[in-house]
């Protein structure tokens, strides 16, 4: 293994995905370095979410996807949008409990688990939401709760699907601070689908632009937005 | 079983219980209600969350064909278990299979299958009524304590224990997969497997409760207590427990009233259950301060 490979956490080689005869992704070669926040960008329908799903193992594909960490380590995932019935009486505590514990939520002694859930919510700065109904949360608040669930058990790699969508500017800045904290303080590598060039330039270390195939792959700093947008148009 | 019946009859004679419990069929009905009621309430919370209410109705309607198939296969008139459980499970699993293999909406699939089971049921009914006593079929349709026998009570108890344990053990996973499939999948669960498992457990409970409640009204007891609980519960824990309490009160008091009045048990259970739902609707501002269902009336 070369010194460059040692620093990679995720390696994708010659990946292609077809759905019902349509080629969605073709010849994708991607390296995500450990400790980086790596953005996947590109126009709508470019195959970004498909690439993310392939990494999660939920998409039949050709080519290889290698994780350079222990197989038992979890990959955390924060979905773009969570469609659910807002009338279900489920609190933030319940929501996290369902994912953390096997004991049925209606039989469990809540006090013993509460501290664990609070600690998790504190990591994403939303411990005060623990007793709020999930259906009453704002987009930004819910995104932070979703991020909290992805942190248990602690992941080596965190996948985020458009974390900036449906959040106001203040919420986005808050979210960005959390991502930087997760990278710097907890050593978590983040791969995220992102359309916001501002967010990419503020928090990301590397960026890969996809439109069926890769048309840019390099550092986020110094990325020329105008060039990238022009390629969006011509591809 | 006689030992248990004697205890209840003794209590009724001494005045601890209403005198109608001097009749064995009422004691049997009460035991069935106390076993199946809480389980229907608990399962109802996932049914409501997964939006499977009319799925339950389809299984109830399939029971009509199930009884007829059992009779035609040579099962005894008072114990058509293979026909009943077998056919209802096939219908339930078929609906789940179609749902997972197509992009059709849930209500579309239910509409298609409901039409099929009703059509088949009507034809089979005409065939069997010329050969067998129709009373058993009526008992399945409307609920009849008189047709509920010791065998039914034993089958219901075994089914309730098995389903209750499996349901409780998998409750968190059922609820998470019902809440959002994508997230459940990302957490390493298999929403498709969980759906098949839940539908199987639900079908067993629904079929077991048919003689007590009736195929036409089983929907009420699995949906209404959970819907009432949903209105006032501040969290999941209360959602389940309130649904269990509402369902148990409905089955037990409905059964008691049906013993005093000349009406089928299922009909009275449905009305008591509905009364509790409207009670929850009216009193919800007092019962819940921070729940999600605090819209204006």
Tab-separated table of N, CA, C and O in Angstrom, chain B residues 127-248:
chain	number	residue	atom	x	y	z
B	127	UNK	N	-71.900	-21.732	-2.340
B	127	UNK	CA	-71.613	-23.168	-2.448
B	127	UNK	C	-71.773	-23.856	-1.089
B	127	UNK	O	-72.436	-24.879	-0.971
B	128	UNK	N	-71.204	-23.246	-0.036
B	128	UNK	CA	-71.197	-23.962	1.251
B	128	UNK	C	-72.532	-23.885	1.990
B	128	UNK	O	-72.863	-24.797	2.740
B	129	UNK	N	-73.295	-22.819	1.780
B	129	UNK	CA	-74.557	-22.713	2.537
B	129	UNK	C	-75.546	-23.795	2.126
B	129	UNK	O	-76.458	-24.107	2.883
B	130	UNK	N	-75.349	-24.346	0.950
B	130	UNK	CA	-76.246	-25.435	0.538
B	130	UNK	C	-75.853	-26.753	1.235
B	130	UNK	O	-76.617	-27.690	1.256
B	131	UNK	N	-74.636	-26.777	1.815
B	131	UNK	CA	-74.161	-28.029	2.431
B	131	UNK	C	-73.969	-27.950	3.944
B	131	UNK	O	-73.999	-28.953	4.630
B	132	UNK	N	-73.720	-26.725	4.463
B	132	UNK	CA	-73.371	-26.613	5.889
B	132	UNK	C	-74.274	-25.605	6.603
B	132	UNK	O	-74.948	-24.785	5.969
B	133	UNK	N	-74.188	-25.645	7.946
B	133	UNK	CA	-74.919	-24.698	8.778
B	133	UNK	C	-74.297	-23.301	8.623
B	133	UNK	O	-73.108	-23.111	8.872
B	134	UNK	N	-75.089	-22.331	8.235
B	134	UNK	CA	-74.603	-20.975	7.967
B	134	UNK	C	-74.182	-20.254	9.252
B	134	UNK	O	-73.477	-19.248	9.223
B	135	UNK	N	-74.571	-20.794	10.423
B	135	UNK	CA	-74.354	-20.091	11.684
B	135	UNK	C	-72.873	-19.794	11.952
B	135	UNK	O	-72.532	-18.732	12.476
B	136	UNK	N	-71.997	-20.728	11.551
B	136	UNK	CA	-70.564	-20.515	11.759
B	136	UNK	C	-70.066	-19.311	10.957
B	136	UNK	O	-69.229	-18.542	11.415
B	137	UNK	N	-70.583	-19.173	9.762
B	137	UNK	CA	-70.167	-18.061	8.905
B	137	UNK	C	-70.660	-16.747	9.481
B	137	UNK	O	-69.941	-15.747	9.508
B	138	UNK	N	-71.887	-16.749	9.963
B	138	UNK	CA	-72.426	-15.544	10.610
B	138	UNK	C	-71.567	-15.137	11.798
B	138	UNK	O	-71.295	-13.961	12.025
B	139	UNK	N	-71.137	-16.143	12.552
B	139	UNK	CA	-70.297	-15.892	13.724
B	139	UNK	C	-69.001	-15.196	13.333
B	139	UNK	O	-68.526	-14.306	14.024
B	140	UNK	N	-68.422	-15.605	12.211
B	140	UNK	CA	-67.187	-14.981	11.724
B	140	UNK	C	-67.454	-13.556	11.247
B	140	UNK	O	-66.680	-12.636	11.481
B	141	UNK	N	-68.572	-13.352	10.592
B	141	UNK	CA	-68.872	-12.033	10.025
B	141	UNK	C	-69.187	-10.998	11.096
B	141	UNK	O	-68.705	-9.859	11.038
B	142	UNK	N	-70.028	-11.361	12.066
B	142	UNK	CA	-70.509	-10.377	13.039
B	142	UNK	C	-69.945	-10.577	14.447
B	142	UNK	O	-70.145	-9.733	15.314
B	143	UNK	N	-69.289	-11.682	14.689
B	143	UNK	CA	-68.816	-11.980	16.027
B	143	UNK	C	-69.922	-12.648	16.813
B	143	UNK	O	-71.041	-12.142	16.869
B	144	UNK	N	-69.636	-13.795	17.402
B	144	UNK	CA	-70.681	-14.503	18.136
B	144	UNK	C	-70.056	-15.271	19.288
B	144	UNK	O	-69.233	-16.162	19.088
B	145	UNK	N	-70.441	-14.898	20.500
B	145	UNK	CA	-69.868	-15.569	21.678
B	145	UNK	C	-70.305	-17.021	21.754
B	145	UNK	O	-69.590	-17.864	22.280
B	146	UNK	N	-71.511	-17.290	21.217
B	146	UNK	CA	-72.040	-18.658	21.320
B	146	UNK	C	-71.205	-19.638	20.492
B	146	UNK	O	-71.007	-20.777	20.885
B	147	UNK	N	-70.667	-19.168	19.363
B	147	UNK	CA	-69.872	-20.070	18.516
B	147	UNK	C	-68.411	-20.182	18.990
B	147	UNK	O	-67.659	-21.000	18.493
B	148	UNK	N	-68.024	-19.292	19.947
B	148	UNK	CA	-66.646	-19.346	20.471
B	148	UNK	C	-66.526	-20.549	21.416
B	148	UNK	O	-67.223	-20.607	22.430
B	149	UNK	N	-65.677	-21.524	21.084
B	149	UNK	CA	-65.561	-22.714	21.926
B	149	UNK	C	-64.193	-22.790	22.601
B	149	UNK	O	-63.345	-21.909	22.410
B	150	UNK	N	-63.999	-23.843	23.410
B	150	UNK	CA	-62.738	-23.987	24.144
B	150	UNK	C	-61.531	-24.076	23.215
B	150	UNK	O	-60.472	-23.526	23.497
B	151	UNK	N	-61.736	-24.770	22.099
B	151	UNK	CA	-60.649	-24.893	21.103
B	151	UNK	C	-60.226	-23.510	20.611
B	151	UNK	O	-59.040	-23.215	20.481
B	152	UNK	N	-61.229	-22.661	20.324
B	152	UNK	CA	-60.942	-21.298	19.848
B	152	UNK	C	-60.150	-20.526	20.897
B	152	UNK	O	-59.201	-19.793	20.579
B	153	UNK	N	-60.565	-20.688	22.150
B	153	UNK	CA	-59.906	-19.952	23.230
B	153	UNK	C	-58.449	-20.396	23.383
B	153	UNK	O	-57.556	-19.557	23.577
B	154	UNK	N	-58.215	-21.698	23.247
B	154	UNK	CA	-56.831	-22.206	23.347
B	154	UNK	C	-55.999	-21.694	22.169
B	154	UNK	O	-54.879	-21.212	22.341
B	155	UNK	N	-56.591	-21.761	20.957
B	155	UNK	CA	-55.873	-21.273	19.759
B	155	UNK	C	-55.561	-19.790	19.907
B	155	UNK	O	-54.450	-19.326	19.587
B	156	UNK	N	-56.532	-19.047	20.418
B	156	UNK	CA	-56.352	-17.596	20.596
B	156	UNK	C	-55.263	-17.292	21.627
B	156	UNK	O	-54.440	-16.394	21.442
B	157	UNK	N	-55.224	-18.090	22.706
B	157	UNK	CA	-54.215	-17.869	23.753
B	157	UNK	C	-52.813	-18.164	23.207
B	157	UNK	O	-51.887	-17.357	23.398
B	158	UNK	N	-52.669	-19.293	22.522
B	158	UNK	CA	-51.347	-19.649	21.979
B	158	UNK	C	-50.898	-18.583	20.965
B	158	UNK	O	-49.772	-18.083	21.009
B	159	UNK	N	-51.821	-18.216	20.071
B	159	UNK	CA	-51.488	-17.215	19.047
B	159	UNK	C	-51.097	-15.890	19.700
B	159	UNK	O	-50.129	-15.238	19.293
B	160	UNK	N	-51.823	-15.507	20.750
B	160	UNK	CA	-51.554	-14.214	21.394
B	160	UNK	C	-50.190	-14.202	22.077
B	160	UNK	O	-49.476	-13.201	22.018
B	161	UNK	N	-49.834	-15.310	22.720
B	161	UNK	CA	-48.543	-15.361	23.411
B	161	UNK	C	-47.401	-15.279	22.390
B	161	UNK	O	-46.471	-14.471	22.519
B	162	UNK	N	-47.507	-16.102	21.338
B	162	UNK	CA	-46.440	-16.112	20.314
B	162	UNK	C	-46.337	-14.740	19.637
B	162	UNK	O	-45.246	-14.157	19.528
B	163	UNK	N	-47.479	-14.219	19.197
B	163	UNK	CA	-47.470	-12.930	18.501
B	163	UNK	C	-47.030	-11.815	19.445
B	163	UNK	O	-46.242	-10.939	19.066
B	164	UNK	N	-47.518	-11.858	20.696
B	164	UNK	CA	-47.166	-10.815	21.661
B	164	UNK	C	-45.663	-10.731	21.890
B	164	UNK	O	-45.088	-9.643	21.882
B	165	UNK	N	-45.025	-11.880	22.052
B	165	UNK	CA	-43.574	-11.908	22.307
B	165	UNK	C	-42.817	-11.391	21.076
B	165	UNK	O	-41.939	-10.527	21.179
B	166	UNK	N	-43.184	-11.911	19.895
B	166	UNK	CA	-42.486	-11.486	18.668
B	166	UNK	C	-42.719	-10.003	18.380
B	166	UNK	O	-41.826	-9.289	17.937
B	167	UNK	N	-43.939	-9.544	18.662
B	167	UNK	CA	-44.255	-8.129	18.414
B	167	UNK	C	-43.443	-7.223	19.339
B	167	UNK	O	-42.828	-6.253	18.886
B	168	UNK	N	-43.426	-7.568	20.636
B	168	UNK	CA	-42.695	-6.725	21.599
B	168	UNK	C	-41.201	-6.722	21.277
B	168	UNK	O	-40.558	-5.668	21.282
B	169	UNK	N	-40.661	-7.898	20.948
B	169	UNK	CA	-39.228	-8.018	20.677
B	169	UNK	C	-38.822	-7.175	19.457
B	169	UNK	O	-37.715	-6.649	19.400
B	170	UNK	N	-39.734	-7.055	18.491
B	170	UNK	CA	-39.407	-6.325	17.252
B	170	UNK	C	-40.065	-4.950	17.172
B	170	UNK	O	-40.032	-4.318	16.115
B	171	UNK	N	-40.688	-4.494	18.268
B	171	UNK	CA	-41.472	-3.254	18.199
B	171	UNK	C	-40.651	-2.063	17.686
B	171	UNK	O	-41.092	-1.315	16.803
B	172	UNK	N	-39.459	-1.853	18.246
B	172	UNK	CA	-38.657	-0.688	17.845
B	172	UNK	C	-38.349	-0.719	16.351
B	172	UNK	O	-38.392	0.313	15.668
B	173	UNK	N	-38.056	-1.914	15.851
B	173	UNK	CA	-37.721	-2.042	14.433
B	173	UNK	C	-38.955	-1.829	13.561
B	173	UNK	O	-38.882	-1.158	12.525
B	174	UNK	N	-40.096	-2.386	13.999
B	174	UNK	CA	-41.342	-2.170	13.245
B	174	UNK	C	-41.644	-0.672	13.160
B	174	UNK	O	-41.985	-0.149	12.109
B	175	UNK	N	-41.506	-0.001	14.304
B	175	UNK	CA	-41.872	1.414	14.356
B	175	UNK	C	-40.912	2.252	13.513
B	175	UNK	O	-41.337	3.147	12.793
B	176	UNK	N	-39.619	1.937	13.585
B	176	UNK	CA	-38.642	2.707	12.807
B	176	UNK	C	-38.866	2.500	11.309
B	176	UNK	O	-38.859	3.466	10.538
B	177	UNK	N	-39.107	1.249	10.907
B	177	UNK	CA	-39.341	0.966	9.483
B	177	UNK	C	-40.661	1.598	9.018
B	177	UNK	O	-40.773	2.006	7.857
B	178	UNK	N	-41.649	1.701	9.920
B	178	UNK	CA	-42.919	2.331	9.566
B	178	UNK	C	-42.738	3.835	9.449
B	178	UNK	O	-43.353	4.493	8.611
B	179	UNK	N	-41.908	4.370	10.333
B	179	UNK	CA	-41.685	5.817	10.367
B	179	UNK	C	-40.968	6.273	9.104
B	179	UNK	O	-41.393	7.213	8.451
B	180	UNK	N	-39.892	5.596	8.753
B	180	UNK	CA	-39.187	5.914	7.507
B	180	UNK	C	-38.313	4.740	7.066
B	180	UNK	O	-37.395	4.346	7.767
B	181	UNK	N	-38.611	4.218	5.887
B	181	UNK	CA	-37.916	3.023	5.385
B	181	UNK	C	-36.450	3.300	5.055
B	181	UNK	O	-35.580	2.466	5.304
B	182	UNK	N	-36.168	4.478	4.486
B	182	UNK	CA	-34.796	4.783	4.064
B	182	UNK	C	-33.854	4.788	5.266
B	182	UNK	O	-32.761	4.212	5.221
B	183	UNK	N	-34.321	5.444	6.324
B	183	UNK	CA	-33.488	5.530	7.517
B	183	UNK	C	-33.310	4.148	8.148
B	183	UNK	O	-32.219	3.794	8.591
B	184	UNK	N	-34.405	3.365	8.168
B	184	UNK	CA	-34.329	2.015	8.734
B	184	UNK	C	-33.283	1.193	7.976
B	184	UNK	O	-32.492	0.465	8.570
B	185	UNK	N	-33.293	1.330	6.660
B	185	UNK	CA	-32.343	0.603	5.826
B	185	UNK	C	-30.909	1.043	6.129
B	185	UNK	O	-29.994	0.225	6.233
B	186	UNK	N	-30.744	2.369	6.272
B	186	UNK	CA	-29.414	2.899	6.570
B	186	UNK	C	-28.913	2.414	7.926
B	186	UNK	O	-27.712	2.332	8.154
B	187	UNK	N	-29.835	2.078	8.840
B	187	UNK	CA	-29.443	1.581	10.157
B	187	UNK	C	-29.257	0.063	10.155
B	187	UNK	O	-29.164	-0.556	11.209
B	188	UNK	N	-29.280	-0.533	8.962
B	188	UNK	CA	-28.983	-1.958	8.853
B	188	UNK	C	-30.193	-2.871	8.970
B	188	UNK	O	-30.051	-4.086	9.056
B	189	UNK	N	-31.404	-2.301	9.005
B	189	UNK	CA	-32.602	-3.132	9.077
B	189	UNK	C	-33.073	-3.498	7.673
B	189	UNK	O	-32.695	-2.846	6.702
B	190	UNK	N	-33.941	-4.510	7.599
B	190	UNK	CA	-34.529	-4.865	6.317
B	190	UNK	C	-36.028	-4.535	6.376
B	190	UNK	O	-36.819	-5.340	6.892
B	191	UNK	N	-36.422	-3.371	5.873
B	191	UNK	CA	-37.836	-2.977	5.962
B	191	UNK	C	-38.775	-3.974	5.288
B	191	UNK	O	-39.893	-4.178	5.756
B	192	UNK	N	-38.310	-4.627	4.223
B	192	UNK	CA	-39.173	-5.581	3.513
B	192	UNK	C	-39.442	-6.804	4.403
B	192	UNK	O	-40.587	-7.222	4.582
B	193	UNK	N	-38.375	-7.345	5.002
B	193	UNK	CA	-38.548	-8.487	5.905
B	193	UNK	C	-39.449	-8.116	7.082
B	193	UNK	O	-40.352	-8.872	7.461
B	194	UNK	N	-39.201	-6.930	7.643
B	194	UNK	CA	-39.994	-6.490	8.798
B	194	UNK	C	-41.467	-6.338	8.414
B	194	UNK	O	-42.356	-6.622	9.206
B	195	UNK	N	-41.712	-5.898	7.193
B	195	UNK	CA	-43.094	-5.736	6.743
B	195	UNK	C	-43.794	-7.100	6.635
B	195	UNK	O	-44.926	-7.253	7.091
B	196	UNK	N	-43.112	-8.071	6.057
B	196	UNK	CA	-43.683	-9.421	5.955
B	196	UNK	C	-43.946	-9.991	7.359
B	196	UNK	O	-44.988	-10.599	7.603
B	197	UNK	N	-42.986	-9.786	8.254
B	197	UNK	CA	-43.139	-10.320	9.612
B	197	UNK	C	-44.326	-9.661	10.315
B	197	UNK	O	-45.173	-10.341	10.910
B	198	UNK	N	-44.405	-8.333	10.211
B	198	UNK	CA	-45.499	-7.638	10.887
B	198	UNK	C	-46.859	-8.052	10.324
B	198	UNK	O	-47.806	-8.300	11.081
B	199	UNK	N	-46.943	-8.128	9.009
B	199	UNK	CA	-48.214	-8.500	8.367
B	199	UNK	C	-48.634	-9.913	8.799
B	199	UNK	O	-49.813	-10.174	9.045
B	200	UNK	N	-47.675	-10.821	8.933
B	200	UNK	CA	-47.984	-12.177	9.388
B	200	UNK	C	-48.531	-12.152	10.820
B	200	UNK	O	-49.563	-12.759	11.115
B	201	UNK	N	-47.848	-11.423	11.698
B	201	UNK	CA	-48.292	-11.347	13.097
B	201	UNK	C	-49.678	-10.708	13.184
B	201	UNK	O	-50.564	-11.186	13.901
B	202	UNK	N	-49.866	-9.629	12.426
B	202	UNK	CA	-51.153	-8.926	12.457
B	202	UNK	C	-52.281	-9.835	11.961
B	202	UNK	O	-53.368	-9.870	12.547
B	203	UNK	N	-52.018	-10.591	10.914
B	203	UNK	CA	-53.049	-11.472	10.356
B	203	UNK	C	-53.444	-12.545	11.376
B	203	UNK	O	-54.630	-12.833	11.556
B	204	UNK	N	-52.462	-13.114	12.064
B	204	UNK	CA	-52.763	-14.148	13.066
B	204	UNK	C	-53.663	-13.584	14.166
B	204	UNK	O	-54.643	-14.206	14.565
B	205	UNK	N	-53.346	-12.361	14.614
B	205	UNK	CA	-54.155	-11.754	15.684
B	205	UNK	C	-55.563	-11.434	15.184
B	205	UNK	O	-56.558	-11.698	15.866
B	206	UNK	N	-55.641	-10.873	13.984
B	206	UNK	CA	-56.948	-10.508	13.428
B	206	UNK	C	-57.820	-11.754	13.284
B	206	UNK	O	-58.980	-11.774	13.711
B	207	UNK	N	-57.265	-12.803	12.717
B	207	UNK	CA	-58.043	-14.029	12.502
B	207	UNK	C	-58.458	-14.642	13.842
B	207	UNK	O	-59.586	-15.108	13.997
B	208	UNK	N	-57.549	-14.586	14.824
B	208	UNK	CA	-57.866	-15.159	16.139
B	208	UNK	C	-59.013	-14.416	16.818
B	208	UNK	O	-59.703	-14.989	17.662
B	209	UNK	N	-59.184	-13.158	16.487
B	209	UNK	CA	-60.199	-12.353	17.177
B	209	UNK	C	-61.546	-12.327	16.445
B	209	UNK	O	-62.492	-11.701	16.919
B	210	UNK	N	-61.645	-13.031	15.312
B	210	UNK	CA	-62.840	-12.896	14.472
B	210	UNK	C	-64.133	-13.366	15.142
B	210	UNK	O	-65.169	-12.715	15.030
B	211	UNK	N	-64.080	-14.476	15.870
B	211	UNK	CA	-65.316	-14.979	16.483
B	211	UNK	C	-65.799	-14.064	17.606
B	211	UNK	O	-66.971	-14.033	17.938
B	212	UNK	N	-64.852	-13.330	18.179
B	212	UNK	CA	-65.213	-12.415	19.260
B	212	UNK	C	-65.753	-11.092	18.708
B	212	UNK	O	-66.726	-10.537	19.216
B	213	UNK	N	-65.118	-10.589	17.667
B	213	UNK	CA	-65.443	-9.250	17.177
B	213	UNK	C	-66.186	-9.278	15.843
B	213	UNK	O	-67.067	-8.451	15.591
B	214	UNK	N	-65.818	-10.200	14.977
B	214	UNK	CA	-66.461	-10.276	13.668
B	214	UNK	C	-65.619	-9.648	12.580
B	214	UNK	O	-64.920	-8.651	12.804
B	215	UNK	N	-65.671	-10.251	11.391
B	215	UNK	CA	-64.839	-9.795	10.266
B	215	UNK	C	-65.172	-8.377	9.850
B	215	UNK	O	-64.305	-7.604	9.454
B	216	UNK	N	-66.454	-8.015	9.944
B	216	UNK	CA	-66.856	-6.693	9.476
B	216	UNK	C	-66.415	-5.590	10.426
B	216	UNK	O	-66.329	-4.433	10.042
B	217	UNK	N	-66.148	-5.955	11.689
B	217	UNK	CA	-65.847	-4.926	12.682
B	217	UNK	C	-64.441	-5.008	13.274
B	217	UNK	O	-64.077	-4.184	14.110
B	218	UNK	N	-63.648	-5.966	12.830
B	218	UNK	CA	-62.317	-6.118	13.426
B	218	UNK	C	-61.459	-4.873	13.188
B	218	UNK	O	-60.629	-4.502	14.016
B	219	UNK	N	-61.722	-4.216	12.074
B	219	UNK	CA	-61.012	-2.971	11.745
B	219	UNK	C	-61.147	-1.958	12.880
B	219	UNK	O	-60.192	-1.263	13.227
B	220	UNK	N	-62.353	-1.907	13.464
B	220	UNK	CA	-62.628	-0.922	14.505
B	220	UNK	C	-61.679	-1.098	15.679
B	220	UNK	O	-61.065	-0.139	16.139
B	221	UNK	N	-61.528	-2.339	16.136
B	221	UNK	CA	-60.759	-2.556	17.351
B	221	UNK	C	-59.248	-2.438	17.135
B	221	UNK	O	-58.507	-2.161	18.067
B	222	UNK	N	-58.825	-2.599	15.913
B	222	UNK	CA	-57.378	-2.485	15.677
B	222	UNK	C	-56.996	-1.035	15.349
B	222	UNK	O	-55.873	-0.618	15.575
B	223	UNK	N	-57.951	-0.256	14.863
B	223	UNK	CA	-57.630	1.112	14.444
B	223	UNK	C	-58.100	2.161	15.449
B	223	UNK	O	-57.341	3.076	15.800
B	224	UNK	N	-59.333	2.039	15.936
B	224	UNK	CA	-59.910	3.123	16.738
B	224	UNK	C	-59.171	3.366	18.061
B	224	UNK	O	-58.873	4.525	18.374
B	225	UNK	N	-58.836	2.335	18.855
B	225	UNK	CA	-58.091	2.626	20.091
B	225	UNK	C	-56.752	3.323	19.803
B	225	UNK	O	-56.379	4.262	20.505
B	226	UNK	N	-56.066	2.867	18.765
B	226	UNK	CA	-54.769	3.486	18.428
B	226	UNK	C	-54.972	4.921	17.955
B	226	UNK	O	-54.186	5.816	18.287
B	227	UNK	N	-56.046	5.156	17.196
B	227	UNK	CA	-56.320	6.512	16.710
B	227	UNK	C	-56.640	7.438	17.887
B	227	UNK	O	-56.171	8.589	17.934
B	228	UNK	N	-57.428	6.941	18.858
B	228	UNK	CA	-57.742	7.727	20.055
B	228	UNK	C	-56.473	8.040	20.834
B	228	UNK	O	-56.252	9.173	21.273
B	229	UNK	N	-55.622	7.029	20.990
B	229	UNK	CA	-54.364	7.214	21.728
B	229	UNK	C	-53.456	8.210	21.007
B	229	UNK	O	-52.787	9.026	21.644
B	230	UNK	N	-53.475	8.160	19.707
B	230	UNK	CA	-52.635	9.062	18.898
B	230	UNK	C	-53.012	10.529	19.147
B	230	UNK	O	-52.162	11.408	19.086
B	231	UNK	N	-54.297	10.748	19.423
B	231	UNK	CA	-54.763	12.116	19.644
B	231	UNK	C	-54.191	12.727	20.922
B	231	UNK	O	-53.962	13.934	20.979
B	232	UNK	N	-54.013	11.904	21.948
B	232	UNK	CA	-53.660	12.468	23.253
B	232	UNK	C	-52.270	12.094	23.763
B	232	UNK	O	-51.788	12.707	24.712
B	233	UNK	N	-51.647	11.102	23.134
B	233	UNK	CA	-50.352	10.639	23.662
B	233	UNK	C	-49.248	11.655	23.406
B	233	UNK	O	-49.114	12.161	22.295
B	234	UNK	N	-48.433	11.963	24.431
B	234	UNK	CA	-47.320	12.895	24.216
B	234	UNK	C	-46.077	12.216	23.655
B	234	UNK	O	-45.172	12.885	23.172
B	235	UNK	N	-46.016	10.883	23.750
B	235	UNK	CA	-44.839	10.171	23.229
B	235	UNK	C	-45.218	8.727	22.876
B	235	UNK	O	-46.361	8.307	23.076
B	236	UNK	N	-44.245	7.987	22.382
B	236	UNK	CA	-44.515	6.616	21.915
B	236	UNK	C	-44.962	5.684	23.040
B	236	UNK	O	-45.821	4.836	22.850
B	237	UNK	N	-44.347	5.851	24.193
B	237	UNK	CA	-44.681	4.994	25.330
B	237	UNK	C	-46.172	5.118	25.666
B	237	UNK	O	-46.865	4.119	25.791
B	238	UNK	N	-46.657	6.357	25.772
B	238	UNK	CA	-48.069	6.585	26.074
B	238	UNK	C	-48.956	6.173	24.914
B	238	UNK	O	-50.094	5.747	25.108
B	239	UNK	N	-48.460	6.334	23.716
B	239	UNK	CA	-49.211	5.919	22.517
B	239	UNK	C	-49.586	4.432	22.641
B	239	UNK	O	-50.745	4.041	22.478
B	240	UNK	N	-48.591	3.612	22.972
B	240	UNK	CA	-48.841	2.173	23.073
B	240	UNK	C	-49.736	1.857	24.267
B	240	UNK	O	-50.757	1.163	24.126
B	241	UNK	N	-49.405	2.398	25.435
B	241	UNK	CA	-50.164	2.041	26.643
B	241	UNK	C	-51.605	2.537	26.588
B	241	UNK	O	-52.530	1.841	27.003
B	242	UNK	N	-51.808	3.757	26.074
B	242	UNK	CA	-53.194	4.251	25.964
B	242	UNK	C	-53.997	3.417	24.980
B	242	UNK	O	-55.170	3.124	25.199
B	243	UNK	N	-53.361	3.030	23.889
B	243	UNK	CA	-54.055	2.197	22.910
B	243	UNK	C	-54.437	0.848	23.531
B	243	UNK	O	-55.543	0.342	23.319
B	244	UNK	N	-53.517	0.285	24.309
B	244	UNK	CA	-53.795	-0.985	25.002
B	244	UNK	C	-54.952	-0.801	25.987
B	244	UNK	O	-55.880	-1.621	26.043
B	245	UNK	N	-54.924	0.297	26.742
B	245	UNK	CA	-55.987	0.551	27.742
B	245	UNK	C	-57.337	0.749	27.036
B	245	UNK	O	-58.346	0.137	27.411
B	246	UNK	N	-57.356	1.585	25.994
B	246	UNK	CA	-58.620	1.839	25.265
B	246	UNK	C	-59.177	0.529	24.685
B	246	UNK	O	-60.371	0.262	24.742
B	247	UNK	N	-58.296	-0.265	24.122
B	247	UNK	CA	-58.724	-1.509	23.482
B	247	UNK	C	-59.258	-2.502	24.511
B	247	UNK	O	-60.276	-3.168	24.287
B	248	UNK	N	-58.571	-2.593	25.649
B	248	UNK	CA	-59.005	-3.525	26.698
B	248	UNK	C	-60.350	-3.089	27.278
B	248	UNK	O	-61.248	-3.923	27.477
